[in-house]
Short mmCIF file of N, CA and C and ligand atoms in Angstrom, two decimals:
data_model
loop_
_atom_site.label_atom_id
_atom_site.label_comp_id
_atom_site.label_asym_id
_atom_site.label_seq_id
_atom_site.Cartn_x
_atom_site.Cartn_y
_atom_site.Cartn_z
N UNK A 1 43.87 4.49 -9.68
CA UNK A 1 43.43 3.13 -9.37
C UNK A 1 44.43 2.14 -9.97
N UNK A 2 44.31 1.10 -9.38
CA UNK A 2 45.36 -0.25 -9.33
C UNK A 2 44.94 -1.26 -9.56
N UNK A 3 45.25 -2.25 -10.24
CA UNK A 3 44.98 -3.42 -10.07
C UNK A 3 45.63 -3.93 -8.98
N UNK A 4 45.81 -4.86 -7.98
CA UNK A 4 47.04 -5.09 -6.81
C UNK A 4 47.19 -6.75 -7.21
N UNK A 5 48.05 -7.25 -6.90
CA UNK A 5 48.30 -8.72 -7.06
C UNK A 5 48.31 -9.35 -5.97
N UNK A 6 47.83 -10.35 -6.08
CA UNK A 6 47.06 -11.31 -5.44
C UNK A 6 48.05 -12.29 -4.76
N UNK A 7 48.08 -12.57 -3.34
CA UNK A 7 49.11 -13.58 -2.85
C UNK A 7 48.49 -14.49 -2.91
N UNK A 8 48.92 -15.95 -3.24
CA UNK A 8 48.82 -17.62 -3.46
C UNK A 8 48.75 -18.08 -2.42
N UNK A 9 48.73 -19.40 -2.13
CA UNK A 9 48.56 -19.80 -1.01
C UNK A 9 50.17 -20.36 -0.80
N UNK A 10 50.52 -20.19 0.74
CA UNK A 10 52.15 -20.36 0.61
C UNK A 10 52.58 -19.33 1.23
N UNK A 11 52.37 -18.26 0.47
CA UNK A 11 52.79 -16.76 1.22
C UNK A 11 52.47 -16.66 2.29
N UNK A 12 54.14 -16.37 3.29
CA UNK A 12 53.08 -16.36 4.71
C UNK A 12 52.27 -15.35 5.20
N UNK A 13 52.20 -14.11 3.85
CA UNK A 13 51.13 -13.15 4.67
C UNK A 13 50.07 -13.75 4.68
N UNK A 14 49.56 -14.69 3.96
CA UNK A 14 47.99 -15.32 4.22
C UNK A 14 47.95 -15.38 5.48
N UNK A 15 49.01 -15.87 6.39
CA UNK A 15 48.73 -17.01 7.52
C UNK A 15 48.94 -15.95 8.99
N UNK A 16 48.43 -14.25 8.44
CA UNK A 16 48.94 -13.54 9.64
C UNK A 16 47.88 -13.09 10.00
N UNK A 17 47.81 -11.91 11.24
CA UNK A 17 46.51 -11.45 11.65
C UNK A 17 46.59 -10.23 11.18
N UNK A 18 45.73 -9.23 11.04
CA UNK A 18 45.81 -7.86 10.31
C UNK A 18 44.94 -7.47 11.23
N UNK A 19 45.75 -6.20 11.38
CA UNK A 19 45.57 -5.28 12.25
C UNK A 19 44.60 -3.98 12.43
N UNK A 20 43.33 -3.92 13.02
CA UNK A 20 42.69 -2.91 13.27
C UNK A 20 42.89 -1.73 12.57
N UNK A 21 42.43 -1.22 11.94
CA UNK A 21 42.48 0.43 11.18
C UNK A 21 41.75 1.26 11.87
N UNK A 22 42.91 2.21 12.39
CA UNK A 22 42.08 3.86 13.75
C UNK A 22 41.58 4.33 12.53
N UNK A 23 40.51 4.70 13.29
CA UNK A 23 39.61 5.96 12.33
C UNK A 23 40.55 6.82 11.70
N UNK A 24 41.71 7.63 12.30
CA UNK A 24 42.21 8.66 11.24
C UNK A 24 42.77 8.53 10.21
N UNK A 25 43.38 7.36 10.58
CA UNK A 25 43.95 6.44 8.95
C UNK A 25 43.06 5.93 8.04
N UNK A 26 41.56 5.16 8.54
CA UNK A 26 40.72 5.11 7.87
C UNK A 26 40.53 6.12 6.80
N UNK A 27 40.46 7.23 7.33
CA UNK A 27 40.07 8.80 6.94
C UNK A 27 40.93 9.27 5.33
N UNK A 28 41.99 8.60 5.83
CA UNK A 28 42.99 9.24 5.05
C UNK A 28 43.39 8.78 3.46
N UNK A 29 43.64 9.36 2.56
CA UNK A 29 43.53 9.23 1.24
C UNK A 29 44.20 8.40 1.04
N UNK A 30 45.12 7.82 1.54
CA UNK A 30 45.87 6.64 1.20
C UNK A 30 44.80 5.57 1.28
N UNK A 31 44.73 5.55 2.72
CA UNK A 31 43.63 4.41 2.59
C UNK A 31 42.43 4.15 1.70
N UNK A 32 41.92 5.47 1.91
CA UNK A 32 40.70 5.24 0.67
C UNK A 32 41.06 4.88 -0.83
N UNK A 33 42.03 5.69 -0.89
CA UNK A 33 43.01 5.22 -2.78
C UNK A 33 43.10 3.04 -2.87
N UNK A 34 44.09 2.81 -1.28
CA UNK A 34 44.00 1.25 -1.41
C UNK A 34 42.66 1.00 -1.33
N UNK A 35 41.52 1.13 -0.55
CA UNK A 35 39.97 0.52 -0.77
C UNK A 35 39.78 0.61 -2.48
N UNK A 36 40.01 1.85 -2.67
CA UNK A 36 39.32 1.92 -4.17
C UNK A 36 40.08 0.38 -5.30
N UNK A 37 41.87 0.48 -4.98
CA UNK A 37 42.25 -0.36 -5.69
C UNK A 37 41.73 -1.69 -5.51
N UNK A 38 41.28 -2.50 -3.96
CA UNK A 38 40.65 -3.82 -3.81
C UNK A 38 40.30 -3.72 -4.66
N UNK A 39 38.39 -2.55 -4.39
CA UNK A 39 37.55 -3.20 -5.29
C UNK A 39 37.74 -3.46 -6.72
N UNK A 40 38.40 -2.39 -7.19
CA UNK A 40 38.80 -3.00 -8.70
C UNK A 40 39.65 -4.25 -8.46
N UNK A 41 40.47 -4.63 -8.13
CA UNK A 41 41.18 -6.16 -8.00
C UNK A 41 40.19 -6.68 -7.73
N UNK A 42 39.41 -6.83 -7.00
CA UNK A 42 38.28 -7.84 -6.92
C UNK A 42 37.41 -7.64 -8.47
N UNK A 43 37.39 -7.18 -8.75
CA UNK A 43 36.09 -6.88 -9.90
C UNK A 43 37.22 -7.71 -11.10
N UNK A 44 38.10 -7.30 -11.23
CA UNK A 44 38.93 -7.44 -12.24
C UNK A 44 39.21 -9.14 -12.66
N UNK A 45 39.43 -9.56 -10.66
CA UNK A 45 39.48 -11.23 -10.92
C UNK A 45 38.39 -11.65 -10.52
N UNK A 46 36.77 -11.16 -11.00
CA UNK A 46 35.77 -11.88 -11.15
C UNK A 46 35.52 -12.27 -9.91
N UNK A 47 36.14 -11.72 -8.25
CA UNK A 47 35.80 -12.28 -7.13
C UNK A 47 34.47 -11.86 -6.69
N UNK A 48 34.18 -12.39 -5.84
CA UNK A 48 32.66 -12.19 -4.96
C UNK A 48 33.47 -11.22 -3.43
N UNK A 49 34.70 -11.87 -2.86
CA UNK A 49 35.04 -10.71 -2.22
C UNK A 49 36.69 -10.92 -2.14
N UNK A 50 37.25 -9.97 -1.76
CA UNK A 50 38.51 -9.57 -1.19
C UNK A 50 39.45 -8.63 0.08
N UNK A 51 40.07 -9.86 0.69
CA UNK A 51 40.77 -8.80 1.78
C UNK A 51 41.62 -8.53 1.38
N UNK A 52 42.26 -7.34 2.66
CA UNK A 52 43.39 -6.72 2.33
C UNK A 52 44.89 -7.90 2.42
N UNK A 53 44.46 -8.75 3.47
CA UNK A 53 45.63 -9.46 3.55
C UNK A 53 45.96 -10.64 1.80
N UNK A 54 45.25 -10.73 1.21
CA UNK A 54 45.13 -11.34 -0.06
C UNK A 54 46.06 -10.14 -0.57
N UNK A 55 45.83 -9.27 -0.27
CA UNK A 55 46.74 -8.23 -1.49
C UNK A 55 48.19 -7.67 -0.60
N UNK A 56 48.51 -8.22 0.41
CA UNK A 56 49.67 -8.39 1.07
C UNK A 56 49.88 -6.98 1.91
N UNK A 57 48.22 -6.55 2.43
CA UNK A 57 48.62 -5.72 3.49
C UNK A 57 47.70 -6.03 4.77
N UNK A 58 48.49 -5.87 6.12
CA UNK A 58 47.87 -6.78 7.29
C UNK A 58 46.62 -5.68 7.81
N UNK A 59 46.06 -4.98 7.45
CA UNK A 59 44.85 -4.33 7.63
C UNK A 59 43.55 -4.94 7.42
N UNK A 60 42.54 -4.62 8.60
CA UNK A 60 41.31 -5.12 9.05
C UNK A 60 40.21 -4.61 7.76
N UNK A 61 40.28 -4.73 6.41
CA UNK A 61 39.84 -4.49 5.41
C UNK A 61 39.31 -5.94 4.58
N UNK A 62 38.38 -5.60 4.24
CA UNK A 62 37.52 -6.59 3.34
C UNK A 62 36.36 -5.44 2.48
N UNK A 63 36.53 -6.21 1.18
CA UNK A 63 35.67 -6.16 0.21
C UNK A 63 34.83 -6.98 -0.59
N UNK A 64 33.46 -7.02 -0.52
CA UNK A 64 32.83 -8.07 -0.84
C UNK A 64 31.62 -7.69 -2.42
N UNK A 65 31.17 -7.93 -3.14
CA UNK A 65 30.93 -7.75 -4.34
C UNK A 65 29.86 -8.94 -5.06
N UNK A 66 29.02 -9.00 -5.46
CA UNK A 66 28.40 -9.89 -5.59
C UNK A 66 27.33 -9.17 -7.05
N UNK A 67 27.41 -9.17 -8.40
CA UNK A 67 26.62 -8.46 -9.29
C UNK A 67 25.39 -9.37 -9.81
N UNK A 68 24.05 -8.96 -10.39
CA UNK A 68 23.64 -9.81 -11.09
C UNK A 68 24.08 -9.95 -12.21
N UNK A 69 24.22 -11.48 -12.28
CA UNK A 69 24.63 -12.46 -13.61
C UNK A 69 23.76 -12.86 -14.12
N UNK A 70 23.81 -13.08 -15.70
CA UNK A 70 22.55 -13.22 -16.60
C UNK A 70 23.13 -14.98 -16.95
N UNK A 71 24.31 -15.35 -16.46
CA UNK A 71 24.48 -17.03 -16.77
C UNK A 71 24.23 -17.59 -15.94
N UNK A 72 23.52 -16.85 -14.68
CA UNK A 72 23.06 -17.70 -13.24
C UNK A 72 22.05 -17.21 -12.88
N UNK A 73 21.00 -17.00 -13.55
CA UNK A 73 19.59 -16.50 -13.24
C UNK A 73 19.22 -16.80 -11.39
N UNK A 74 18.43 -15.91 -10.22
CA UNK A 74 18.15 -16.53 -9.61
C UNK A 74 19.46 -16.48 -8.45
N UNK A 75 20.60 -16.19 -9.01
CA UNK A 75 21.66 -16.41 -7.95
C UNK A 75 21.52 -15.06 -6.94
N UNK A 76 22.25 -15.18 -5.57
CA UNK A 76 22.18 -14.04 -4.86
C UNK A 76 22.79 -12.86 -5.49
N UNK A 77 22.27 -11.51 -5.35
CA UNK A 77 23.47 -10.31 -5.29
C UNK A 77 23.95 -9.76 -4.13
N UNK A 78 25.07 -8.78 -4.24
CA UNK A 78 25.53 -8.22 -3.08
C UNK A 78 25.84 -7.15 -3.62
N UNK A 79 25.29 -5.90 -3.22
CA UNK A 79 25.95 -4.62 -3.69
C UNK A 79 27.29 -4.32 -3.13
N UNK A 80 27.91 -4.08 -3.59
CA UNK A 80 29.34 -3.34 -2.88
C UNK A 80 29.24 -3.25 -1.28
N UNK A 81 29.96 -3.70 -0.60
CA UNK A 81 29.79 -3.43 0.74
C UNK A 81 31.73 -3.83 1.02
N UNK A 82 32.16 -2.63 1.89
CA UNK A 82 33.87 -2.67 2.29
C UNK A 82 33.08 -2.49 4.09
N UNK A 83 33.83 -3.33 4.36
CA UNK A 83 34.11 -3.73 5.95
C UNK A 83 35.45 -3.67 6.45
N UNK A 84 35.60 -2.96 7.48
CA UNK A 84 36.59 -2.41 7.89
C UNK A 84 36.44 -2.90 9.47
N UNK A 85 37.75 -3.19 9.85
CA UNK A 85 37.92 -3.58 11.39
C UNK A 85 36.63 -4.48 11.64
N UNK A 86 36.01 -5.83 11.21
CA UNK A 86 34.77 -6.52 11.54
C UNK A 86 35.11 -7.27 12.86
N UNK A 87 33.48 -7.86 13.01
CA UNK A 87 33.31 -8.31 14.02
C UNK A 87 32.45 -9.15 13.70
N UNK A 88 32.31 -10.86 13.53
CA UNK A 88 31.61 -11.11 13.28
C UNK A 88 30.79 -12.58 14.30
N UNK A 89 29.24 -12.82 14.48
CA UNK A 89 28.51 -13.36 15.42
C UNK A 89 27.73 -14.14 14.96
N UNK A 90 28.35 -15.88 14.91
CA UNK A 90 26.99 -16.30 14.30
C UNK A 90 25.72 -16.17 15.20
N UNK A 91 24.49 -16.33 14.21
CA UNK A 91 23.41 -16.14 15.00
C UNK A 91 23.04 -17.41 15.16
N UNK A 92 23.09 -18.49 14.56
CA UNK A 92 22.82 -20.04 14.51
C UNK A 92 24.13 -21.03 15.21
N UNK A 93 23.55 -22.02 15.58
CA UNK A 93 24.41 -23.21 15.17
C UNK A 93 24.38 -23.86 14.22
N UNK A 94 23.54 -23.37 13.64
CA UNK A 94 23.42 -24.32 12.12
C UNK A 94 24.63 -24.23 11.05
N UNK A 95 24.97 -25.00 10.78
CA UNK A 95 25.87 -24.62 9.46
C UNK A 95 25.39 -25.77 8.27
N UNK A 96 26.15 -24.71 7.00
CA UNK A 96 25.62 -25.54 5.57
C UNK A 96 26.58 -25.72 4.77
N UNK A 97 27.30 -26.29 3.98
CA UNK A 97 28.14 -26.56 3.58
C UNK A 97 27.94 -26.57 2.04
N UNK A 98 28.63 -25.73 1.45
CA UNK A 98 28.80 -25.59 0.04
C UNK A 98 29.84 -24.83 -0.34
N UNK A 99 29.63 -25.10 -2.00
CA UNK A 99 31.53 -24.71 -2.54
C UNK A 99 31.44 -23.24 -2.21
N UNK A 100 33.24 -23.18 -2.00
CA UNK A 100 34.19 -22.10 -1.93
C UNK A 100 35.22 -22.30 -3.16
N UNK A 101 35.39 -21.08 -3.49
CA UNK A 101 36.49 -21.34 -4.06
C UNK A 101 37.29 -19.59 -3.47
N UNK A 102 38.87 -19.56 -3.94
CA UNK A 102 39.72 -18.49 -3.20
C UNK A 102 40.38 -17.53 -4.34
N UNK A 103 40.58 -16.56 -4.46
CA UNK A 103 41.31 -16.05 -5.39
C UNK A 103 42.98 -16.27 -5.37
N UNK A 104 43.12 -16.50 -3.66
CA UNK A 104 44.63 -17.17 -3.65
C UNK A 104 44.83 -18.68 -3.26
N UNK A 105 44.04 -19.46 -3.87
CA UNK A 105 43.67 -20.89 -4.11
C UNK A 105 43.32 -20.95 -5.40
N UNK A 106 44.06 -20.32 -6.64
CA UNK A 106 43.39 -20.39 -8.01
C UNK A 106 43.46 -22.40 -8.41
N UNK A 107 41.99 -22.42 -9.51
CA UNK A 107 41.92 -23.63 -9.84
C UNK A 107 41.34 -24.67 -8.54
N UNK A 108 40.79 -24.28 -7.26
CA UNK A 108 40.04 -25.36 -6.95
C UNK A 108 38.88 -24.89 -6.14
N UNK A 109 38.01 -25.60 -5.80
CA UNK A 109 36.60 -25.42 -5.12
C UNK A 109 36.67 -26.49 -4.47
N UNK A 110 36.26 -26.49 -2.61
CA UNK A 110 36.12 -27.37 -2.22
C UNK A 110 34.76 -27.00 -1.45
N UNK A 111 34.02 -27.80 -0.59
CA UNK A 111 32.35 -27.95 -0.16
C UNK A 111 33.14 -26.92 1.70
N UNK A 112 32.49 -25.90 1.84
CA UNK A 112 32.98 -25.56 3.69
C UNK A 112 31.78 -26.10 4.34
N UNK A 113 31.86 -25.96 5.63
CA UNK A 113 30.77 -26.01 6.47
C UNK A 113 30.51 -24.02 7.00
N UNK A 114 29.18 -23.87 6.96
CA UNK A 114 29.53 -21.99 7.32
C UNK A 114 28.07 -22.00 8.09
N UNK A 115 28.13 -21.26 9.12
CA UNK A 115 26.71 -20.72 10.18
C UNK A 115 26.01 -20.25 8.98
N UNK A 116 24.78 -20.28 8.46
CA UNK A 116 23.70 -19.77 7.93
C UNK A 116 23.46 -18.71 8.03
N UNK A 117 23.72 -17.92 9.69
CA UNK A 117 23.23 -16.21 10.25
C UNK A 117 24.14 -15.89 10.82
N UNK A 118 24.52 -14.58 10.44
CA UNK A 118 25.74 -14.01 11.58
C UNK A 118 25.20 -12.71 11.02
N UNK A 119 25.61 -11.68 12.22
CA UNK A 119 25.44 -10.31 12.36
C UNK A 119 27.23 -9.96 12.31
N UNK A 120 27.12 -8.63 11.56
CA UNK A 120 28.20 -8.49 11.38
C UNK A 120 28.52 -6.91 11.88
N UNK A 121 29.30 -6.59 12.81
CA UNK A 121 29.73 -5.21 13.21
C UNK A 121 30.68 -4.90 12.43
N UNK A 122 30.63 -3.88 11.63
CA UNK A 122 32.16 -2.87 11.50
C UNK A 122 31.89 -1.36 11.05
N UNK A 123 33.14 -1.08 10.76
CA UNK A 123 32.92 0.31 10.00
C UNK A 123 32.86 0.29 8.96
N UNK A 124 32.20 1.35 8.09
CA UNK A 124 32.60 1.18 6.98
C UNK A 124 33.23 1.75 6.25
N UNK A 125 33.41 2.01 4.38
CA UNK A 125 34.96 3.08 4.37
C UNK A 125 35.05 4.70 4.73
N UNK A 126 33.91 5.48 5.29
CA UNK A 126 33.70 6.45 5.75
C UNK A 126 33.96 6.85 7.47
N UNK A 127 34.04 5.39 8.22
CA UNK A 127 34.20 5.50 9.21
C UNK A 127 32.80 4.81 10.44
N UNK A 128 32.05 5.21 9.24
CA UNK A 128 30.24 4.74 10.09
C UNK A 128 30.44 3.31 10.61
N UNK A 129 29.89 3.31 11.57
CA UNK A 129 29.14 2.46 11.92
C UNK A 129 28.63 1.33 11.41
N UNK A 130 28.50 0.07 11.30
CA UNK A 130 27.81 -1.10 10.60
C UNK A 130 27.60 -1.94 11.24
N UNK A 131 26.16 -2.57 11.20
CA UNK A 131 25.60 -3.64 12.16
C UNK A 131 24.37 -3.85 11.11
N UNK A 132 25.33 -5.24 10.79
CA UNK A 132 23.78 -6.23 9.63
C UNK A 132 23.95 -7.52 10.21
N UNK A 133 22.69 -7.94 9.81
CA UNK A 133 22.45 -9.22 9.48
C UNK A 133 22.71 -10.47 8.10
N UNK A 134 23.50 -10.75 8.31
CA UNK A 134 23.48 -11.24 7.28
C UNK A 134 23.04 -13.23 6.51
N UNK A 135 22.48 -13.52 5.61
CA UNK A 135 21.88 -15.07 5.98
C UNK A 135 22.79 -15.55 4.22
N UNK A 136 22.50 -16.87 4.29
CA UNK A 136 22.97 -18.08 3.62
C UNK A 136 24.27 -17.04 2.70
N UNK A 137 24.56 -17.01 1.37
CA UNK A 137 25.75 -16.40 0.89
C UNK A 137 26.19 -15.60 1.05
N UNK A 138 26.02 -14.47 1.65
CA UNK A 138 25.97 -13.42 1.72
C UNK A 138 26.76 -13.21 3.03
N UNK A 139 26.56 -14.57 4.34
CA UNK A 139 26.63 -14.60 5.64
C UNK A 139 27.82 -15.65 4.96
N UNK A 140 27.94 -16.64 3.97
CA UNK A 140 29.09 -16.93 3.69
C UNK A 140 30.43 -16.38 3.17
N UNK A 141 30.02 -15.36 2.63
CA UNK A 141 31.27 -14.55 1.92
C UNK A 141 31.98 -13.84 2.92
N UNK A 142 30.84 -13.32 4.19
CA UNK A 142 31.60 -12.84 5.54
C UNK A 142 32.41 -14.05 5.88
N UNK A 143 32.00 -14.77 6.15
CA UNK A 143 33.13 -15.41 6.98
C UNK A 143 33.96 -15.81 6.63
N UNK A 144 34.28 -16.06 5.08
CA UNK A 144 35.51 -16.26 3.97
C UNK A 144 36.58 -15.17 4.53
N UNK A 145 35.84 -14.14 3.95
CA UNK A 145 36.76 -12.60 3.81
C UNK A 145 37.32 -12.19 5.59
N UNK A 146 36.36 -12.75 6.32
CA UNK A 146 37.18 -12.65 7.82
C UNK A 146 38.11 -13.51 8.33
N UNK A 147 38.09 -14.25 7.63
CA UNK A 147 38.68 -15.68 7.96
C UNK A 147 39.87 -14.87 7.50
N UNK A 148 40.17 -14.91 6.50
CA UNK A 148 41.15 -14.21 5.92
C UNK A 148 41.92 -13.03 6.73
N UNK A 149 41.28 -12.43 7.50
CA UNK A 149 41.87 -11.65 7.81
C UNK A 149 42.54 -11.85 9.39
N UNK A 150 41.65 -13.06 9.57
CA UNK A 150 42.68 -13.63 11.09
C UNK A 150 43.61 -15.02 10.23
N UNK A 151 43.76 -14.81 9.05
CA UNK A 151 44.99 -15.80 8.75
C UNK A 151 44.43 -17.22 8.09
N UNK A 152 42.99 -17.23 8.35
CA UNK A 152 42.77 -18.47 7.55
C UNK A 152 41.57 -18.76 6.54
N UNK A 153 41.77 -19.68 5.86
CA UNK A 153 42.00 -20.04 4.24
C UNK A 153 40.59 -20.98 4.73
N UNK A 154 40.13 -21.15 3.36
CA UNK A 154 38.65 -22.20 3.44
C UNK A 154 39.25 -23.71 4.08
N UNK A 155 40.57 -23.88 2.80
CA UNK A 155 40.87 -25.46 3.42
C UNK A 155 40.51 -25.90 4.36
N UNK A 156 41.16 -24.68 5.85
CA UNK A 156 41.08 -24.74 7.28
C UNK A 156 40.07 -25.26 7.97
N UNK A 157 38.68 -24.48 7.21
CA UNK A 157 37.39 -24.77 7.18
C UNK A 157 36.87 -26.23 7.20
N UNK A 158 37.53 -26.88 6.03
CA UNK A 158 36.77 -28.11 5.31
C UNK A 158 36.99 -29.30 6.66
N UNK A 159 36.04 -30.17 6.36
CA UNK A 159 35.98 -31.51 7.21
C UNK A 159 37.09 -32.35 7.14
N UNK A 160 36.62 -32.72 5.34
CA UNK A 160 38.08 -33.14 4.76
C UNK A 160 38.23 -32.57 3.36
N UNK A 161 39.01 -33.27 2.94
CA UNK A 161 39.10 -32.72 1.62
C UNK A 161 38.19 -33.56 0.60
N UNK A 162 37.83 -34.55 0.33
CA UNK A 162 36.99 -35.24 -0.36
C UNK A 162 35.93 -34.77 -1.25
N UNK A 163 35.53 -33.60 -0.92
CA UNK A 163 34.97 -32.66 -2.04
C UNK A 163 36.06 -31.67 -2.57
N UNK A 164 37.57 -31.56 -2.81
CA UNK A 164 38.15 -30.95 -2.85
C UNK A 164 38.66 -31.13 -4.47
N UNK A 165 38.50 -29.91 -5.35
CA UNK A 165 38.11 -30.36 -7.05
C UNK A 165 39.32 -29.14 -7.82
N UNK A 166 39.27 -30.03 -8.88
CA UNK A 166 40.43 -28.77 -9.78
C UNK A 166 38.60 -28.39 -10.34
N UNK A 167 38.93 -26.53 -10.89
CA UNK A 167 38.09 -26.46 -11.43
C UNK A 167 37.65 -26.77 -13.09
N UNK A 168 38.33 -27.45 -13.45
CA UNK A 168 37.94 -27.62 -15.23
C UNK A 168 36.87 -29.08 -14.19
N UNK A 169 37.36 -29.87 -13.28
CA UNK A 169 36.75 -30.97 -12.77
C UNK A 169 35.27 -30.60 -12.75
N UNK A 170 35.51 -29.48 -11.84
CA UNK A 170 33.92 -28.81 -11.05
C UNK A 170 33.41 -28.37 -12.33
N UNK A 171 33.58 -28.17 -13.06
CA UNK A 171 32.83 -27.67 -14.14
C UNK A 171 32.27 -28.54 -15.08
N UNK A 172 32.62 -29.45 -15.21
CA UNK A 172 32.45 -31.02 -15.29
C UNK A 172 31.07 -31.92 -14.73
N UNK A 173 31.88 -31.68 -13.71
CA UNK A 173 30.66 -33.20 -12.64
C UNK A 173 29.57 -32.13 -11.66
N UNK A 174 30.32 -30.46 -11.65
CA UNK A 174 29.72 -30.33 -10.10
C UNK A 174 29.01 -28.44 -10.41
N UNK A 175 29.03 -28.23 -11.87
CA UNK A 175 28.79 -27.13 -12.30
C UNK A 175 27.10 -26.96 -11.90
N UNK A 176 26.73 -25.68 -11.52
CA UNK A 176 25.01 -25.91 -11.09
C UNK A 176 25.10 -24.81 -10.19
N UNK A 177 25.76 -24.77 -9.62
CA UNK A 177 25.97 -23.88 -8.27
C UNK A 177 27.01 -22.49 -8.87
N UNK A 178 26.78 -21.35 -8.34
CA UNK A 178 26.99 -20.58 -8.54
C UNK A 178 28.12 -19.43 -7.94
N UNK A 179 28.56 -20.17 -7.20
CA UNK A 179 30.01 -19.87 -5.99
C UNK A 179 31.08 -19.49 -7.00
N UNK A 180 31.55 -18.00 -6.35
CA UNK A 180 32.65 -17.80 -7.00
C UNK A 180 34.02 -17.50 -6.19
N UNK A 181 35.22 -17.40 -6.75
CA UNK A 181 36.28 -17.24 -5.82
C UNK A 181 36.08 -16.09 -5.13
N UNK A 182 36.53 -15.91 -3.73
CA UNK A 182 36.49 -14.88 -2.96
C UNK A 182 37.98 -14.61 -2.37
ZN1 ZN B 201 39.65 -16.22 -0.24
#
């Protein structure tokens, strides 16, 4: 296992599309060795999730992570869940808007707008099958970590920037909420 390093914003692998993973490569120990390293890179920088293109490879990989915290009583969890090749559907038009922050956006949180419900197809790191539902954070961290993997960043997301904060700021005026970098 690895820690992997994290691309910034700038790098133009952020800004690419990543490419579908065939089942046999899925399969294969390489791949599973890089899944294993995400999740530790994600765990390591305290993320809620991580793609592969964050760690500078163009593969249809995401890892998402969400533990209970005893300094945020009440906040959502997410058990471990790796999504592979997704597909994702909002189920609403509704969207809600609250902070993001990025692991390759270190130091800021800005407010997105995100669908409330989306169902999410993929495989997962075994190859299976996956079809959830997913609602409010949980349905947000998908669309972070997919976003990501067709090339784009929360900024992209935002209306404007006007909720757009260094975090010693947010911790400051706008601490309460429980959003972590993804
Ligand atoms: Zn991110």
């Amino acid at each position: 296992m690895a820690i992997l390093k994290v691309a910034r914003l700038g790098h133009p692998v952020l800004r690419k599309v990543a490419e579908q993973v065939p089942l046999a490569e899925l399969r294969s120990p390489r791949i599973q060795s890089f899944i294993d390293d995400m999740v530790e890179t994600m765990r390591e920088y305290n993320g809620a999730g991580l793609a592969a293109t964050q760690v500078h490879t163009l593969k249809q990989v995401a890892v998402i992570e969400v533990l209970e915290n005893p300094r945020y009583p009440g906040a959502p969890s997410i058990p471990l869940t790796v999504i592979v090749n997704p597909q994702v559907t909002p189920l609403t038009q509704e969207m809600e808007e609250d902070w993001e922050g990025c692991l390759s956006i270190p130091d800021l949180r800005g407010k997105v707008p995100r669908y409330t419900a989306v169902t999410l197809q993929a495989l997962d790191r075994h190859g299976e099958p996956m079809n959830l539902t997913a609602k409010d954070f949980f349905a947000r961290v998908i669309q972070h970590e997919t976003d990501h993997l067709n090339g784009i960043v929360y900024l992209d997301r935002m209306k404007n920037f006007a909720t757009l904060t260094h975090l010693a700021e947010w911790n400051k005026y706008w601490l309460g909420s429980p959003e972590r970098d993804d």
